[in-house]
mmCIF file of C-alpha atoms and ligand atoms in Angstrom:
data_model
loop_
_atom_site.group_PDB
_atom_site.id
_atom_site.type_symbol
_atom_site.label_atom_id
_atom_site.label_comp_id
_atom_site.label_asym_id
_atom_site.label_seq_id
_atom_site.Cartn_x
_atom_site.Cartn_y
_atom_site.Cartn_z
ATOM 1 C CA MET A 33 -5.832 -0.208 28.662
ATOM 2 C CA SER A 34 -6.074 -1.505 25.059
ATOM 3 C CA THR A 35 -3.110 -3.582 23.924
ATOM 4 C CA LEU A 36 -1.910 -3.296 20.336
ATOM 5 C CA LYS A 37 -0.198 -6.539 19.386
ATOM 6 C CA PHE A 38 1.654 -6.335 16.108
ATOM 7 C CA ALA A 39 4.639 -7.776 14.257
ATOM 8 C CA VAL A 40 7.426 -5.437 13.165
ATOM 9 C CA LEU A 41 9.156 -6.521 9.956
ATOM 10 C CA ALA A 42 11.578 -3.700 9.165
ATOM 11 C CA GLY A 43 13.472 -5.354 6.276
ATOM 12 C CA ASP A 44 16.495 -3.882 4.525
ATOM 13 C CA TYR A 45 18.426 -0.648 3.828
ATOM 14 C CA ILE A 46 16.163 2.282 4.869
ATOM 15 C CA GLY A 47 13.546 -0.176 6.235
ATOM 16 C CA PRO A 48 14.958 -0.241 9.805
ATOM 17 C CA GLU A 49 15.574 3.555 9.796
ATOM 18 C CA VAL A 50 12.016 4.534 8.919
ATOM 19 C CA MET A 51 10.603 1.717 11.053
ATOM 20 C CA SER A 52 12.317 3.048 14.163
ATOM 21 C CA ALA A 53 10.843 6.485 13.360
ATOM 22 C CA ALA A 54 7.336 4.977 13.124
ATOM 23 C CA LEU A 55 7.810 3.101 16.396
ATOM 24 C CA ARG A 56 8.901 6.306 18.159
ATOM 25 C CA VAL A 57 5.708 8.001 16.938
ATOM 26 C CA LEU A 58 3.561 5.033 17.976
ATOM 27 C CA GLU A 59 5.151 4.944 21.425
ATOM 28 C CA HIS A 60 4.458 8.640 21.847
ATOM 29 C CA VAL A 61 0.778 8.410 20.883
ATOM 30 C CA ALA A 62 0.412 5.272 22.986
ATOM 31 C CA ARG A 63 1.582 7.216 26.056
ATOM 32 C CA GLN A 64 -0.791 10.062 25.205
ATOM 33 C CA GLU A 65 -3.787 7.834 24.535
ATOM 34 C CA GLY A 66 -3.291 5.243 27.255
ATOM 35 C CA LEU A 67 -2.575 2.412 24.805
ATOM 36 C CA LYS A 68 -0.150 -0.453 25.412
ATOM 37 C CA LEU A 69 2.140 -1.503 22.542
ATOM 38 C CA ASP A 70 3.038 -5.170 22.406
ATOM 39 C CA TYR A 71 5.188 -5.600 19.330
ATOM 40 C CA THR A 72 7.692 -8.234 18.270
ATOM 41 C CA ALA A 73 10.378 -7.615 15.669
ATOM 42 C CA ALA A 74 11.328 -10.337 13.193
ATOM 43 C CA GLU A 75 13.650 -10.535 10.203
ATOM 44 C CA VAL A 76 12.368 -10.475 6.646
ATOM 45 C CA GLY A 77 13.804 -10.046 3.149
ATOM 46 C CA GLY A 78 17.547 -9.777 2.659
ATOM 47 C CA ALA A 79 18.228 -9.569 6.405
ATOM 48 C CA ALA A 80 16.403 -12.887 6.845
ATOM 49 C CA ILE A 81 18.246 -14.478 3.915
ATOM 50 C CA ASP A 82 21.563 -13.525 5.522
ATOM 51 C CA ARG A 83 20.586 -14.829 8.949
ATOM 52 C CA HIS A 84 18.237 -17.756 8.222
ATOM 53 C CA GLY A 85 18.782 -18.597 4.539
ATOM 54 C CA SER A 86 15.222 -17.636 3.532
ATOM 55 C CA ALA A 87 13.433 -14.316 2.945
ATOM 56 C CA LEU A 88 10.439 -15.412 5.029
ATOM 57 C CA PRO A 89 11.620 -17.864 7.706
ATOM 58 C CA ALA A 90 9.102 -19.950 9.660
ATOM 59 C CA SER A 91 10.058 -18.045 12.843
ATOM 60 C CA THR A 92 9.001 -14.747 11.217
ATOM 61 C CA LEU A 93 5.750 -16.249 10.006
ATOM 62 C CA GLN A 94 5.046 -17.435 13.575
ATOM 63 C CA VAL A 95 5.521 -13.902 14.921
ATOM 64 C CA CYS A 96 3.041 -12.642 12.301
ATOM 65 C CA GLU A 97 0.561 -15.424 13.093
ATOM 66 C CA ALA A 98 0.547 -14.443 16.759
ATOM 67 C CA ALA A 99 -0.092 -10.744 15.991
ATOM 68 C CA ASP A 100 -3.167 -8.690 15.096
ATOM 69 C CA ALA A 101 -1.334 -6.800 12.317
ATOM 70 C CA ILE A 102 2.011 -6.537 10.546
ATOM 71 C CA LEU A 103 3.920 -3.277 10.283
ATOM 72 C CA PHE A 104 6.244 -3.838 7.330
ATOM 73 C CA GLY A 105 9.213 -1.746 6.136
ATOM 74 C CA SER A 106 10.587 -2.745 2.748
ATOM 75 C CA VAL A 107 12.856 -5.456 1.452
ATOM 76 C CA GLY A 108 15.499 -6.053 -1.184
ATOM 77 C CA GLY A 109 18.458 -4.264 -2.654
ATOM 78 C CA PRO A 110 21.712 -4.728 -4.576
ATOM 79 C CA LYS A 111 23.159 -7.180 -2.048
ATOM 80 C CA TRP A 112 20.663 -9.884 -3.051
ATOM 81 C CA GLU A 113 20.092 -9.006 -6.727
ATOM 82 C CA LYS A 114 22.201 -11.899 -8.030
ATOM 83 C CA LEU A 115 20.046 -14.542 -6.359
ATOM 84 C CA PRO A 116 17.645 -16.509 -8.593
ATOM 85 C CA THR A 117 14.455 -14.439 -9.091
ATOM 86 C CA LYS A 118 12.327 -16.774 -6.986
ATOM 87 C CA GLU A 119 14.668 -16.365 -3.996
ATOM 88 C CA GLN A 120 14.957 -12.583 -4.158
ATOM 89 C CA PRO A 121 13.680 -10.730 -1.087
ATOM 90 C CA GLU A 122 10.557 -9.066 -2.515
ATOM 91 C CA ARG A 123 9.330 -12.088 -4.439
ATOM 92 C CA ALA A 124 10.199 -14.583 -1.690
ATOM 93 C CA ALA A 125 8.850 -12.554 1.237
ATOM 94 C CA LEU A 126 6.031 -10.245 0.180
ATOM 95 C CA LEU A 127 4.144 -12.499 -2.249
ATOM 96 C CA PRO A 128 4.119 -15.464 0.190
ATOM 97 C CA LEU A 129 2.999 -13.157 3.032
ATOM 98 C CA ARG A 130 0.124 -11.858 0.895
ATOM 99 C CA LYS A 131 -0.821 -15.400 -0.018
ATOM 100 C CA HIS A 132 -0.438 -16.851 3.490
ATOM 101 C CA PHE A 133 -2.706 -14.238 5.089
ATOM 102 C CA THR A 134 -4.957 -13.839 2.000
ATOM 103 C CA LEU A 135 -4.227 -10.119 1.958
ATOM 104 C CA PHE A 136 -6.662 -9.507 -0.875
ATOM 105 C CA ALA A 137 -7.394 -5.793 -0.461
ATOM 106 C CA ASN A 138 -4.694 -3.224 -1.087
ATOM 107 C CA ILE A 139 -5.686 0.295 -0.075
ATOM 108 C CA ARG A 140 -3.346 3.027 -1.284
ATOM 109 C CA PRO A 141 -4.090 6.657 -0.544
ATOM 110 C CA GLY A 142 -2.797 8.968 -3.291
ATOM 111 C CA LEU A 143 -2.247 12.094 -1.273
ATOM 112 C CA LEU A 144 -0.343 15.226 -2.250
ATOM 113 C CA TYR A 145 -0.673 18.227 0.066
ATOM 114 C CA PRO A 146 -1.316 21.517 -1.811
ATOM 115 C CA GLU A 147 1.947 22.833 -0.297
ATOM 116 C CA LEU A 148 3.867 20.039 -2.068
ATOM 117 C CA THR A 149 2.531 20.384 -5.620
ATOM 118 C CA ASP A 150 6.136 21.106 -6.713
ATOM 119 C CA ALA A 151 6.864 17.430 -6.003
ATOM 120 C CA SER A 152 4.442 16.289 -8.709
ATOM 121 C CA PRO A 153 5.465 15.979 -12.353
ATOM 122 C CA LEU A 154 1.979 17.332 -13.204
ATOM 123 C CA LYS A 155 1.568 21.050 -13.912
ATOM 124 C CA ALA A 156 0.643 22.881 -10.693
ATOM 125 C CA GLU A 157 -2.421 24.471 -12.350
ATOM 126 C CA ARG A 158 -3.920 20.993 -12.878
ATOM 127 C CA ILE A 159 -3.730 20.213 -9.164
ATOM 128 C CA PRO A 160 -4.182 23.556 -7.358
ATOM 129 C CA ASP A 161 -5.533 21.742 -4.286
ATOM 130 C CA GLY A 162 -3.023 18.901 -4.417
ATOM 131 C CA ILE A 163 -4.247 15.338 -4.937
ATOM 132 C CA ASP A 164 -6.511 13.317 -2.674
ATOM 133 C CA ILE A 165 -7.669 9.998 -4.128
ATOM 134 C CA VAL A 166 -7.628 6.330 -3.094
ATOM 135 C CA CYS A 167 -6.766 3.231 -5.119
ATOM 136 C CA ILE A 168 -8.300 -0.089 -4.054
ATOM 137 C CA ARG A 169 -6.425 -2.927 -5.739
ATOM 138 C CA GLU A 170 -7.343 -6.619 -5.636
ATOM 139 C CA LEU A 171 -4.123 -8.273 -4.494
ATOM 140 C CA THR A 172 -4.390 -12.055 -4.482
ATOM 141 C CA GLY A 173 -6.101 -12.934 -7.757
ATOM 142 C CA GLY A 174 -5.751 -12.246 -11.453
ATOM 143 C CA ILE A 175 -2.793 -12.928 -13.680
ATOM 144 C CA TYR A 176 -0.120 -12.867 -10.954
ATOM 145 C CA PHE A 177 -1.520 -15.964 -9.260
ATOM 146 C CA GLY A 178 -3.610 -17.715 -11.961
ATOM 147 C CA GLN A 179 -2.651 -21.196 -13.163
ATOM 148 C CA PRO A 180 -1.324 -22.508 -15.482
ATOM 149 C CA LYS A 181 1.879 -20.545 -15.668
ATOM 150 C CA SER A 182 4.616 -21.999 -17.828
ATOM 151 C CA THR A 183 7.445 -21.477 -20.269
ATOM 152 C CA THR A 184 7.771 -24.220 -22.893
ATOM 153 C CA THR A 185 10.114 -24.799 -25.812
ATOM 154 C CA LEU A 186 7.954 -25.836 -28.752
ATOM 155 C CA ALA A 187 8.737 -28.555 -31.301
ATOM 156 C CA ASN A 188 9.837 -25.915 -33.844
ATOM 157 C CA GLY A 189 12.308 -24.415 -31.336
ATOM 158 C CA ASP A 190 10.183 -21.361 -30.561
ATOM 159 C CA ILE A 191 9.533 -20.597 -26.892
ATOM 160 C CA GLU A 192 6.056 -20.032 -25.474
ATOM 161 C CA ALA A 193 5.263 -18.470 -22.088
ATOM 162 C CA ILE A 194 1.791 -18.555 -20.529
ATOM 163 C CA ASP A 195 0.222 -16.620 -17.664
ATOM 164 C CA THR A 196 -3.439 -17.074 -16.797
ATOM 165 C CA MET A 197 -5.830 -14.364 -15.678
ATOM 166 C CA VAL A 198 -8.548 -15.794 -13.440
ATOM 167 C CA TYR A 199 -11.225 -14.138 -11.299
ATOM 168 C CA ARG A 200 -14.157 -15.564 -9.396
ATOM 169 C CA LYS A 201 -17.342 -13.664 -8.637
ATOM 170 C CA SER A 202 -16.728 -14.145 -4.899
ATOM 171 C CA GLU A 203 -13.260 -12.557 -5.156
ATOM 172 C CA ILE A 204 -14.702 -9.556 -6.981
ATOM 173 C CA GLU A 205 -17.518 -9.187 -4.470
ATOM 174 C CA ARG A 206 -15.233 -9.120 -1.413
ATOM 175 C CA ILE A 207 -12.944 -6.436 -2.879
ATOM 176 C CA THR A 208 -16.002 -4.435 -3.962
ATOM 177 C CA ALA A 209 -17.207 -4.514 -0.344
ATOM 178 C CA VAL A 210 -13.889 -2.957 0.765
ATOM 179 C CA ALA A 211 -14.184 -0.280 -1.927
ATOM 180 C CA ILE A 212 -17.738 0.514 -0.832
ATOM 181 C CA THR A 213 -16.562 1.107 2.758
ATOM 182 C CA ALA A 214 -13.748 3.363 1.504
ATOM 183 C CA ALA A 215 -16.098 5.322 -0.782
ATOM 184 C CA ARG A 216 -18.682 5.770 1.979
ATOM 185 C CA GLY A 217 -15.980 7.317 4.192
ATOM 186 C CA ARG A 218 -15.257 9.895 1.473
ATOM 187 C CA LYS A 219 -17.327 11.423 -1.352
ATOM 188 C CA LYS A 220 -19.491 8.340 -2.060
ATOM 189 C CA GLN A 221 -18.074 8.063 -5.581
ATOM 190 C CA LEU A 222 -16.608 4.818 -6.858
ATOM 191 C CA CYS A 223 -14.969 4.259 -10.251
ATOM 192 C CA SER A 224 -14.333 0.641 -11.244
ATOM 193 C CA VAL A 225 -11.502 0.180 -13.748
ATOM 194 C CA ASP A 226 -11.381 -2.812 -16.103
ATOM 195 C CA LYS A 227 -10.829 -3.863 -19.713
ATOM 196 C CA ALA A 228 -14.311 -5.226 -20.362
ATOM 197 C CA ASN A 229 -14.042 -4.476 -24.083
ATOM 198 C CA VAL A 230 -11.416 -7.243 -24.406
ATOM 199 C CA LEU A 231 -11.121 -9.519 -21.360
ATOM 200 C CA GLU A 232 -13.598 -12.156 -20.097
ATOM 201 C CA THR A 233 -12.444 -11.561 -16.517
ATOM 202 C CA SER A 234 -13.229 -7.871 -16.938
ATOM 203 C CA VAL A 235 -16.741 -8.602 -18.243
ATOM 204 C CA LEU A 236 -17.371 -10.619 -15.070
ATOM 205 C CA TRP A 237 -15.672 -7.862 -13.017
ATOM 206 C CA ARG A 238 -17.914 -5.107 -14.405
ATOM 207 C CA LYS A 239 -21.150 -7.078 -14.010
ATOM 208 C CA THR A 240 -20.263 -8.229 -10.499
ATOM 209 C CA VAL A 241 -19.271 -4.743 -9.299
ATOM 210 C CA SER A 242 -22.458 -3.255 -10.827
ATOM 211 C CA ASP A 243 -24.731 -5.890 -9.275
ATOM 212 C CA TYR A 244 -23.011 -5.771 -5.879
ATOM 213 C CA VAL A 245 -23.109 -1.978 -5.606
ATOM 214 C CA ALA A 246 -26.753 -1.904 -6.763
ATOM 215 C CA ALA A 247 -27.670 -4.464 -4.098
ATOM 216 C CA HIS A 248 -25.528 -3.238 -1.194
ATOM 217 C CA ALA A 249 -24.666 0.417 -1.801
ATOM 218 C CA PRO A 250 -27.288 2.169 -3.922
ATOM 219 C CA ASP A 251 -26.218 5.392 -2.140
ATOM 220 C CA LEU A 252 -22.925 5.383 -4.080
ATOM 221 C CA LYS A 253 -22.353 6.931 -7.491
ATOM 222 C CA LEU A 254 -20.706 4.121 -9.455
ATOM 223 C CA SER A 255 -18.894 4.604 -12.762
ATOM 224 C CA HIS A 256 -16.765 2.309 -14.942
ATOM 225 C CA MET A 257 -13.672 3.123 -16.975
ATOM 226 C CA TYR A 258 -11.364 1.129 -19.245
ATOM 227 C CA VAL A 259 -7.861 0.831 -17.840
ATOM 228 C CA ASP A 260 -6.147 2.519 -20.795
ATOM 229 C CA ASN A 261 -8.392 5.540 -20.366
ATOM 230 C CA ALA A 262 -7.881 5.480 -16.574
ATOM 231 C CA ALA A 263 -4.101 5.687 -17.077
ATOM 232 C CA MET A 264 -4.614 8.807 -19.218
ATOM 233 C CA GLN A 265 -7.190 10.375 -16.919
ATOM 234 C CA LEU A 266 -4.921 9.944 -13.879
ATOM 235 C CA ALA A 267 -2.264 12.020 -15.625
ATOM 236 C CA ARG A 268 -4.777 14.561 -16.986
ATOM 237 C CA ASP A 269 -7.016 15.224 -13.983
ATOM 238 C CA PRO A 270 -6.401 12.840 -11.048
ATOM 239 C CA ASN A 271 -8.983 14.430 -8.749
ATOM 240 C CA GLN A 272 -11.828 13.355 -11.059
ATOM 241 C CA PHE A 273 -11.411 10.047 -9.195
ATOM 242 C CA ASP A 274 -12.242 9.786 -5.551
ATOM 243 C CA VAL A 275 -11.995 6.056 -4.900
ATOM 244 C CA PHE A 276 -11.083 3.786 -7.795
ATOM 245 C CA LEU A 277 -11.260 0.014 -7.681
ATOM 246 C CA THR A 278 -9.381 -2.356 -9.937
ATOM 247 C CA GLU A 279 -7.943 -5.854 -10.358
ATOM 248 C CA ASN A 280 -4.414 -6.923 -9.433
ATOM 249 C CA MET A 281 -2.255 -6.147 -12.480
ATOM 250 C CA PHE A 282 -4.113 -2.969 -13.490
ATOM 251 C CA GLY A 283 -3.851 -1.823 -9.866
ATOM 252 C CA ASP A 284 -0.128 -2.556 -9.776
ATOM 253 C CA ILE A 285 0.418 -0.231 -12.723
ATOM 254 C CA LEU A 286 -2.134 2.483 -11.892
ATOM 255 C CA SER A 287 -1.095 2.703 -8.233
ATOM 256 C CA ASP A 288 2.525 3.296 -9.281
ATOM 257 C CA GLU A 289 1.387 5.962 -11.739
ATOM 258 C CA MET A 290 -0.569 7.480 -8.863
ATOM 259 C CA ALA A 291 2.568 7.383 -6.668
ATOM 260 C CA VAL A 292 4.547 9.282 -9.300
ATOM 261 C CA ILE A 293 1.979 12.047 -9.726
ATOM 262 C CA CYS A 294 1.805 12.385 -5.928
ATOM 263 C CA GLY A 295 5.512 13.254 -5.726
ATOM 264 C CA SER A 296 7.878 11.491 -3.368
ATOM 265 C CA LEU A 297 7.559 7.820 -2.545
ATOM 266 C CA GLY A 298 8.597 8.885 0.939
ATOM 267 C CA MET A 299 5.080 10.232 1.576
ATOM 268 C CA LEU A 300 2.892 7.318 0.428
ATOM 269 C CA SER A 301 1.481 4.652 2.710
ATOM 270 C CA SER A 302 -0.522 1.504 2.033
ATOM 271 C CA ALA A 303 -2.666 -1.088 3.770
ATOM 272 C CA SER A 304 -3.257 -4.677 2.640
ATOM 273 C CA LEU A 305 -6.215 -6.194 4.424
ATOM 274 C CA GLY A 306 -6.783 -9.895 4.883
ATOM 275 C CA ALA A 307 -9.760 -12.166 4.498
ATOM 276 C CA ARG A 308 -9.749 -13.063 8.186
ATOM 277 C CA ASP A 309 -10.366 -10.899 11.226
ATOM 278 C CA ASN A 310 -7.782 -10.493 13.994
ATOM 279 C CA SER A 311 -8.375 -11.245 17.678
ATOM 280 C CA LEU A 312 -10.156 -7.883 18.020
ATOM 281 C CA GLY A 313 -12.672 -8.690 15.270
ATOM 282 C CA LYS A 314 -10.995 -6.163 12.919
ATOM 283 C CA PRO A 315 -9.303 -7.008 9.608
ATOM 284 C CA PHE A 316 -5.829 -8.510 9.941
ATOM 285 C CA GLY A 317 -3.576 -6.388 7.747
ATOM 286 C CA LEU A 318 -0.078 -5.625 6.537
ATOM 287 C CA TYR A 319 0.910 -1.964 6.477
ATOM 288 C CA GLU A 320 3.858 -0.693 4.455
ATOM 289 C CA PRO A 321 5.238 2.338 2.614
ATOM 290 C CA ALA A 322 4.663 2.431 -1.145
ATOM 291 C CA GLY A 323 8.387 2.840 -1.853
ATOM 292 C CA GLY A 324 11.225 0.364 -1.656
ATOM 293 C CA THR A 325 14.432 0.166 0.353
ATOM 294 C CA ALA A 326 16.092 3.241 -1.273
ATOM 295 C CA PRO A 327 19.658 1.828 -1.100
ATOM 296 C CA ASP A 328 20.973 5.113 -2.580
ATOM 297 C CA ILE A 329 20.189 7.018 0.627
ATOM 298 C CA ALA A 330 20.308 4.237 3.251
ATOM 299 C CA GLY A 331 22.328 4.657 6.444
ATOM 300 C CA GLN A 332 22.681 8.442 6.095
ATOM 301 C CA ASP A 333 19.689 9.736 8.068
ATOM 302 C CA LEU A 334 18.215 10.988 4.769
ATOM 303 C CA ALA A 335 15.080 8.848 4.361
ATOM 304 C CA ASN A 336 11.683 10.461 4.667
ATOM 305 C CA PRO A 337 9.932 8.624 7.543
ATOM 306 C CA CYS A 338 6.417 9.914 6.670
ATOM 307 C CA ALA A 339 5.311 6.953 4.521
ATOM 308 C CA GLN A 340 6.167 4.510 7.304
ATOM 309 C CA ILE A 341 4.550 6.702 9.963
ATOM 310 C CA LEU A 342 1.405 7.101 7.840
ATOM 311 C CA SER A 343 1.363 3.311 7.323
ATOM 312 C CA ALA A 344 1.376 2.918 11.109
ATOM 313 C CA ALA A 345 -1.598 5.309 11.228
ATOM 314 C CA LEU A 346 -3.448 3.084 8.733
ATOM 315 C CA MET A 347 -2.715 0.101 10.990
ATOM 316 C CA LEU A 348 -4.325 1.907 13.926
ATOM 317 C CA ARG A 349 -7.356 2.760 11.773
ATOM 318 C CA TYR A 350 -8.055 -0.597 10.122
ATOM 319 C CA SER A 351 -6.637 -3.337 12.374
ATOM 320 C CA PHE A 352 -7.200 -1.640 15.747
ATOM 321 C CA GLY A 353 -10.276 0.508 15.034
ATOM 322 C CA LEU A 354 -8.514 3.647 16.344
ATOM 323 C CA ASP A 355 -9.596 6.100 13.649
ATOM 324 C CA SER A 356 -9.259 9.212 15.826
ATOM 325 C CA VAL A 357 -5.684 8.318 16.819
ATOM 326 C CA ALA A 358 -4.843 7.645 13.160
ATOM 327 C CA ARG A 359 -6.244 11.061 12.253
ATOM 328 C CA ARG A 360 -4.062 12.708 14.912
ATOM 329 C CA ILE A 361 -0.922 11.139 13.429
ATOM 330 C CA GLU A 362 -1.978 12.141 9.896
ATOM 331 C CA ALA A 363 -2.602 15.706 11.073
ATOM 332 C CA ALA A 364 0.810 15.849 12.808
ATOM 333 C CA VAL A 365 2.573 14.698 9.608
ATOM 334 C CA ARG A 366 0.671 17.224 7.549
ATOM 335 C CA GLN A 367 1.359 20.051 9.988
ATOM 336 C CA THR A 368 5.080 19.201 10.067
ATOM 337 C CA VAL A 369 5.454 19.041 6.297
ATOM 338 C CA THR A 370 3.381 22.130 5.561
ATOM 339 C CA SER A 371 5.198 24.158 8.222
ATOM 340 C CA GLY A 372 8.407 23.540 6.275
ATOM 341 C CA THR A 373 10.209 20.769 8.171
ATOM 342 C CA ARG A 374 11.083 18.409 5.341
ATOM 343 C CA THR A 375 13.531 15.728 4.332
ATOM 344 C CA GLY A 376 15.537 16.227 1.127
ATOM 345 C CA ASP A 377 13.080 14.415 -1.163
ATOM 346 C CA ILE A 378 10.405 17.091 -0.500
ATOM 347 C CA ALA A 379 12.541 20.116 0.405
ATOM 348 C CA PHE A 380 12.815 21.738 -3.081
ATOM 349 C CA GLY A 381 15.744 24.006 -2.363
ATOM 350 C CA ARG A 382 14.848 24.666 1.278
ATOM 351 C CA ALA A 383 17.152 23.487 4.031
ATOM 352 C CA ALA A 384 16.382 19.812 4.565
ATOM 353 C CA VAL A 385 16.323 17.933 7.859
ATOM 354 C CA GLY A 386 17.244 14.298 8.453
ATOM 355 C CA THR A 387 15.042 11.319 9.323
ATOM 356 C CA THR A 388 15.563 11.811 13.061
ATOM 357 C CA ALA A 389 14.808 15.548 13.101
ATOM 358 C CA MET A 390 11.725 15.022 10.922
ATOM 359 C CA THR A 391 10.475 12.402 13.370
ATOM 360 C CA ASP A 392 11.192 14.724 16.316
ATOM 361 C CA ALA A 393 9.116 17.437 14.609
ATOM 362 C CA ILE A 394 6.186 15.055 13.999
ATOM 363 C CA ILE A 395 6.288 13.964 17.645
ATOM 364 C CA ALA A 396 6.358 17.618 18.727
ATOM 365 C CA ALA A 397 3.335 18.294 16.495
ATOM 366 C CA LEU A 398 1.445 15.542 18.325
ATOM 367 C CA ASP A 399 1.754 17.415 21.623
HETATM 368 P P1 LIG B 615 12.828 2.694 -4.203
HETATM 369 O O1 LIG B 615 11.405 2.999 -3.933
HETATM 370 O O2 LIG B 615 13.586 2.033 -3.128
HETATM 371 O O3 LIG B 615 13.589 4.059 -4.573
HETATM 372 C C1 LIG B 615 13.215 4.876 -5.687
HETATM 373 C C2 LIG B 615 13.645 6.321 -5.399
HETATM 374 O O4 LIG B 615 12.795 6.863 -4.396
HETATM 375 C C3 LIG B 615 15.073 6.417 -4.870
HETATM 376 O O5 LIG B 615 15.693 7.571 -5.386
HETATM 377 C C4 LIG B 615 14.894 6.538 -3.366
HETATM 378 O O6 LIG B 615 15.929 7.249 -2.736
HETATM 379 C C5 LIG B 615 13.557 7.305 -3.276
HETATM 380 N N1 LIG B 615 12.845 6.966 -2.042
HETATM 381 C C6 LIG B 615 12.124 5.847 -1.779
HETATM 382 N N2 LIG B 615 11.670 5.867 -0.518
HETATM 383 C C7 LIG B 615 12.114 7.029 0.016
HETATM 384 C C8 LIG B 615 11.987 7.638 1.288
HETATM 385 N N3 LIG B 615 11.314 7.052 2.292
HETATM 386 N N4 LIG B 615 12.579 8.846 1.495
HETATM 387 C C9 LIG B 615 13.247 9.466 0.515
HETATM 388 N N5 LIG B 615 13.393 8.947 -0.719
HETATM 389 C C10 LIG B 615 12.851 7.736 -0.953
HETATM 390 O O7 LIG B 615 12.866 1.833 -5.552
HETATM 391 P P2 LIG B 615 14.059 1.052 -6.237
HETATM 392 O O8 LIG B 615 15.327 1.851 -6.144
HETATM 393 O O9 LIG B 615 13.537 0.666 -7.554
HETATM 394 O O10 LIG B 615 14.212 -0.273 -5.387
HETATM 395 C C11 LIG B 615 15.202 -0.486 -4.385
HETATM 396 C C12 LIG B 615 14.987 -1.860 -3.771
HETATM 397 O O11 LIG B 615 13.731 -1.859 -3.082
HETATM 398 C C13 LIG B 615 14.893 -2.979 -4.817
HETATM 399 O O12 LIG B 615 15.610 -4.087 -4.342
HETATM 400 C C14 LIG B 615 13.424 -3.298 -4.900
HETATM 401 O O13 LIG B 615 13.201 -4.640 -5.221
HETATM 402 C C15 LIG B 615 12.981 -3.004 -3.487
HETATM 403 N N6 LIG B 615 11.548 -2.692 -3.363
HETATM 404 C C16 LIG B 615 10.907 -3.231 -2.310
HETATM 405 C C17 LIG B 615 9.558 -2.958 -2.125
HETATM 406 C C18 LIG B 615 8.862 -3.558 -0.940
HETATM 407 O O14 LIG B 615 9.507 -4.065 -0.052
HETATM 408 N N7 LIG B 615 7.544 -3.489 -0.884
HETATM 409 C C19 LIG B 615 8.879 -2.103 -3.016
HETATM 410 C C20 LIG B 615 9.590 -1.532 -4.075
HETATM 411 C C21 LIG B 615 10.951 -1.840 -4.239
#
C-alpha cells in the first residue's frame, strides 16, 4: 500500500473549512484506491502568530521538512492587518516557505468550465468553450527577491526606493524545463512572456528559453510575447494561449488576471514545485488555492471547497505521481459543478449549497 506523507497547513478564516473538505475527499479516494494517508497538521499564518508568536514557527517547518508535500490553505485576514508588514501572515509565512524549499515553479491552471461562463467578466461569445490554459510562473527570482533592496532619504530630502530585478540563466532554464513538461502534456504550444524590448533580464530570458527549447524540446511550438500585449491578449482571447511561461512579477499580475477571467477564486488551484525531489523521487511541492482566506464568508459553511480539493488533486499528480487518481478527483469536481450542485459564488441565481453539501456531492461523484 503506498503511503502519502504530507503536511497540512490550513491557515486562517476559510482555510480550515476548505481544508477539511479536501481531506474528506482524499480519505475517500485513499479508501477506494488502497492508498494510506499519513498527514500531520501544523499551524501557519495568523493562527500560528496567535499560538506561537510567528507566522511560520520552527515546529511547522519541521513538519514540512518531514513530509513529501505540503497541502496549504490560505493565511491572513483583518485580525492581523495592524501588524508591521514584515510580520503579517502572508509575507511572513508564504514567502519564507517558498524560499526555504526553493519552490521555484508555480503552476496555475486557468480553468473555466463551459457551463460556468457566466462567472467570467468576459463576454460569453469570446469563450464559448470556457477557458483552459496554464500559467507557469517563476517564483523565487526576479524583482521580489533581488538585492539590493532599500529605501534611502537623500541629501536633498527626497526619498529613493530601490528594488533589483535579477535572473540567472540556470534559473530560467529550470523553469523552462517545467513549462516544457506542462506543454508536452497538453497541446505542445508554449508562449514565453517577457519585456525584452526594455529589460536586460528579459533579453536573457528570451534567449535562454529559445535556446533551451530548441535543444531539449524541438517538438514544441514556441512563441514569445511582450507582457503588456499578453495582458491585453488574455482579456481578448485567452484560449490563444495553451501554456504560458513568465518571470515572477509578470506572472504574479498575469495569473491574477487569469483568475479573474476564469470566474470565482473558489475554483482555482495551484502547485508550487521545489528544486529538490521528495523521498519518492518526485518534486516536493506546496499546493494551495489561488484565493485568500475570504474573511467575509468564513465560518458560515459558504466557502467553495473546489479550489482546495483541486489543489489536493495536483498534489497527487506532481508529488505522488498519481495522475489517474488526480484525474478522477478533477472529473468528480467537474461532474458536480456541471450537474448544478454549486456554492453561492458559482450559483448565479440557482439554489446554492454549502461547503459541506458540495463536498458530499463531490464524494458521491467519486463513487
Ligand atoms: P480573497 O481571495 O480572500 O477574497 C476575495 C473574494 O473572493 C471574496 O469576496 C471572497 O469571499 C471570495 N472567495 C475567495 N475564495 C473563495 C472560496 N473558496 N469560495 C467562495 N468565495 C471565495 O482575497 P482578499 O479578500 O483580498 O484577502 C483576504 C485575506 O486573504 C487577506 O488577509 C489576504 O492577505 C489573504 N490572502 C492570502 C493568500 C494566501 O494565503 N495565499 C492569497 C490571497 C490573499
